[in-house]
XYZ file of N, CA and C in Angstrom:
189
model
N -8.729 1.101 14.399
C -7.972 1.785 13.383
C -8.814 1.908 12.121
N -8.657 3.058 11.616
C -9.197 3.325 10.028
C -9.278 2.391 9.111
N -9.532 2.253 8.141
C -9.513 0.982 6.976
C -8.956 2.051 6.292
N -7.412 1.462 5.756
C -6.287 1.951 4.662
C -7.269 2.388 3.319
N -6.776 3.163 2.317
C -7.496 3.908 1.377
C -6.455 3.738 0.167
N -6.744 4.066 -0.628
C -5.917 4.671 -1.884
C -5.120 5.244 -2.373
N -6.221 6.311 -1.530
C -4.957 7.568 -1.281
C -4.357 8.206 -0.126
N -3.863 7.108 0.641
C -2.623 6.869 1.430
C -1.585 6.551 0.855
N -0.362 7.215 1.199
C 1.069 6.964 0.822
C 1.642 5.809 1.396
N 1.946 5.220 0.975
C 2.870 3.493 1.302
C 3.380 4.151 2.566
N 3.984 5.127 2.769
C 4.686 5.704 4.074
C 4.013 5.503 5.321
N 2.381 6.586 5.358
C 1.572 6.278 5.801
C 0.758 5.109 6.525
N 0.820 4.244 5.327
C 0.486 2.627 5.934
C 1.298 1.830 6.177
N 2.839 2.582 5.951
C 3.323 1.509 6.682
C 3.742 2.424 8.598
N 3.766 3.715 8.343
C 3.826 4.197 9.706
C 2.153 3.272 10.447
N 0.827 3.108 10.127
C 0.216 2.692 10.748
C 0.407 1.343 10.692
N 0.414 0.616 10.224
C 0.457 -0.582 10.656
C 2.199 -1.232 9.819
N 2.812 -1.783 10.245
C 3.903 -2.424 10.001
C 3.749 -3.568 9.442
N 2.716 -4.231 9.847
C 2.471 -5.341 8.912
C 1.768 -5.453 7.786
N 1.639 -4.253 6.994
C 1.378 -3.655 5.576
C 2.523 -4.534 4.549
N 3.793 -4.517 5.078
C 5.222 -4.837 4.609
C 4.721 -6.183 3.998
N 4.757 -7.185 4.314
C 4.761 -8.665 3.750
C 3.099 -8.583 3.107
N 2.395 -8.029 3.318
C 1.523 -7.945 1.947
C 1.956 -6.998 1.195
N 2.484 -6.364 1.265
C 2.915 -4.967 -0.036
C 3.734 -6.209 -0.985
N 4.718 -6.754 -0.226
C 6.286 -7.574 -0.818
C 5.897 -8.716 -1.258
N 4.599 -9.761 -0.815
C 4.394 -10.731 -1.442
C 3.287 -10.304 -2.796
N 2.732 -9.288 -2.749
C 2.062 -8.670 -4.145
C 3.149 -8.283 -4.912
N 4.408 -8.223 -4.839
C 5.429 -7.618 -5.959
C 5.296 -6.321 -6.294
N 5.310 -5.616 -4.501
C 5.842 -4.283 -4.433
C 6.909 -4.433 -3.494
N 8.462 -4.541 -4.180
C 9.010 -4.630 -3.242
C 10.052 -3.116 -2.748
N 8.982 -2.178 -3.685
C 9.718 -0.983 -3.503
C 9.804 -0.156 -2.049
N 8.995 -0.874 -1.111
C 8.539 -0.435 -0.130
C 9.444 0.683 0.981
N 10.858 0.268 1.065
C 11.448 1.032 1.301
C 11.886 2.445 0.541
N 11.761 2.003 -0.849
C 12.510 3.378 -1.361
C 12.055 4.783 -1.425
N 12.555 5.800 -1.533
C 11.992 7.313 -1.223
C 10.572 7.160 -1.860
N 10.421 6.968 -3.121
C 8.920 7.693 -3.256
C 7.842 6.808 -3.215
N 7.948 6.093 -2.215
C 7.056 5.133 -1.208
C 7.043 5.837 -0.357
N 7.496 7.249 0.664
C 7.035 7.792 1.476
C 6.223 9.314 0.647
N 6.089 9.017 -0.634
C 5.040 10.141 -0.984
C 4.126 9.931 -2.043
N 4.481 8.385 -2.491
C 3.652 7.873 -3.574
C 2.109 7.028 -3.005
N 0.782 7.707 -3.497
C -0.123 6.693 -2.798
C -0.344 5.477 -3.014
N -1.169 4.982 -2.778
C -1.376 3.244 -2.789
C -2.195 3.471 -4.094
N -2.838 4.067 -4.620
C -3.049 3.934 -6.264
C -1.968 4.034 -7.195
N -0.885 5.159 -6.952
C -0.034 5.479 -7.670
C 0.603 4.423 -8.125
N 0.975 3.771 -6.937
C 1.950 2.413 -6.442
C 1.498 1.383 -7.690
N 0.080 0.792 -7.367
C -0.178 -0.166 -8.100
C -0.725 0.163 -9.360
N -0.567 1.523 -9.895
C -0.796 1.790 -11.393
C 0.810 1.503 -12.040
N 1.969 1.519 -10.866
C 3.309 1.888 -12.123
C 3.392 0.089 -12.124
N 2.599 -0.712 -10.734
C 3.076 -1.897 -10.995
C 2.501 -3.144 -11.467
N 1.211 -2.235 -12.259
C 0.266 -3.179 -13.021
C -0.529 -4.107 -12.083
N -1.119 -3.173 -11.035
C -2.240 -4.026 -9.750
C -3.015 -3.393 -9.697
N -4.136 -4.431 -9.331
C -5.297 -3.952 -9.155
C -5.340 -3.616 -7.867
N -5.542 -2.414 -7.610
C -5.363 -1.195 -6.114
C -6.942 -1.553 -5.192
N -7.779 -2.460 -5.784
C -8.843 -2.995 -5.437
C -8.460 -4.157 -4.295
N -7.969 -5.216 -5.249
C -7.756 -6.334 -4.796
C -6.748 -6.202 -3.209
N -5.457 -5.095 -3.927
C -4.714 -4.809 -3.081
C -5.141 -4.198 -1.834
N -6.277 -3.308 -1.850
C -6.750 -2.585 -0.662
C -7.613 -4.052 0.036
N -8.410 -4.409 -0.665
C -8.623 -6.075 0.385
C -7.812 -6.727 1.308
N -6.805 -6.911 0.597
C -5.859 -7.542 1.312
C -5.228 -6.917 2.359
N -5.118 -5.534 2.668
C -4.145 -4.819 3.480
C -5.547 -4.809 4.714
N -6.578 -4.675 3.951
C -7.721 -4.340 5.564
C -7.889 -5.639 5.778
N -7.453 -6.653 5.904
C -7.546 -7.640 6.201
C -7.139 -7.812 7.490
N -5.997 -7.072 7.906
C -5.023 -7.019 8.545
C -5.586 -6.528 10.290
């Protein structure tokens, strides 16, 4: 599988991998379900929630 990006939509990574969820939710995004998590990217995400989209992309290719 690809290594997740930036600018992928939370939707996106969570359609590819499902276990995106408990790292999104233990970083204190727990918006993960709501609508504009299926069109907001993974930069967008962690600019409204004061994260570093760095650290955060580490953690998800971890996976």
């Amino acid at each position: 599988m690809a290594e997740f990006n930036k600018d992928m939509t939370i939707g996106e990574m969570l359609r590819a991998n499902p276990g995106v969820a408990p790292v999104l939710m233990s970083a204190g995004m727990h918006c993960i379900g709501c609508p504009s998590a299926q069109g907001e990217t993974l930069e967008e995400a962690a600019m409204v929630h004061g994260m570093d989209v760095d650290a955060l992309l580490e953690a998800l290719n971890q996976l």
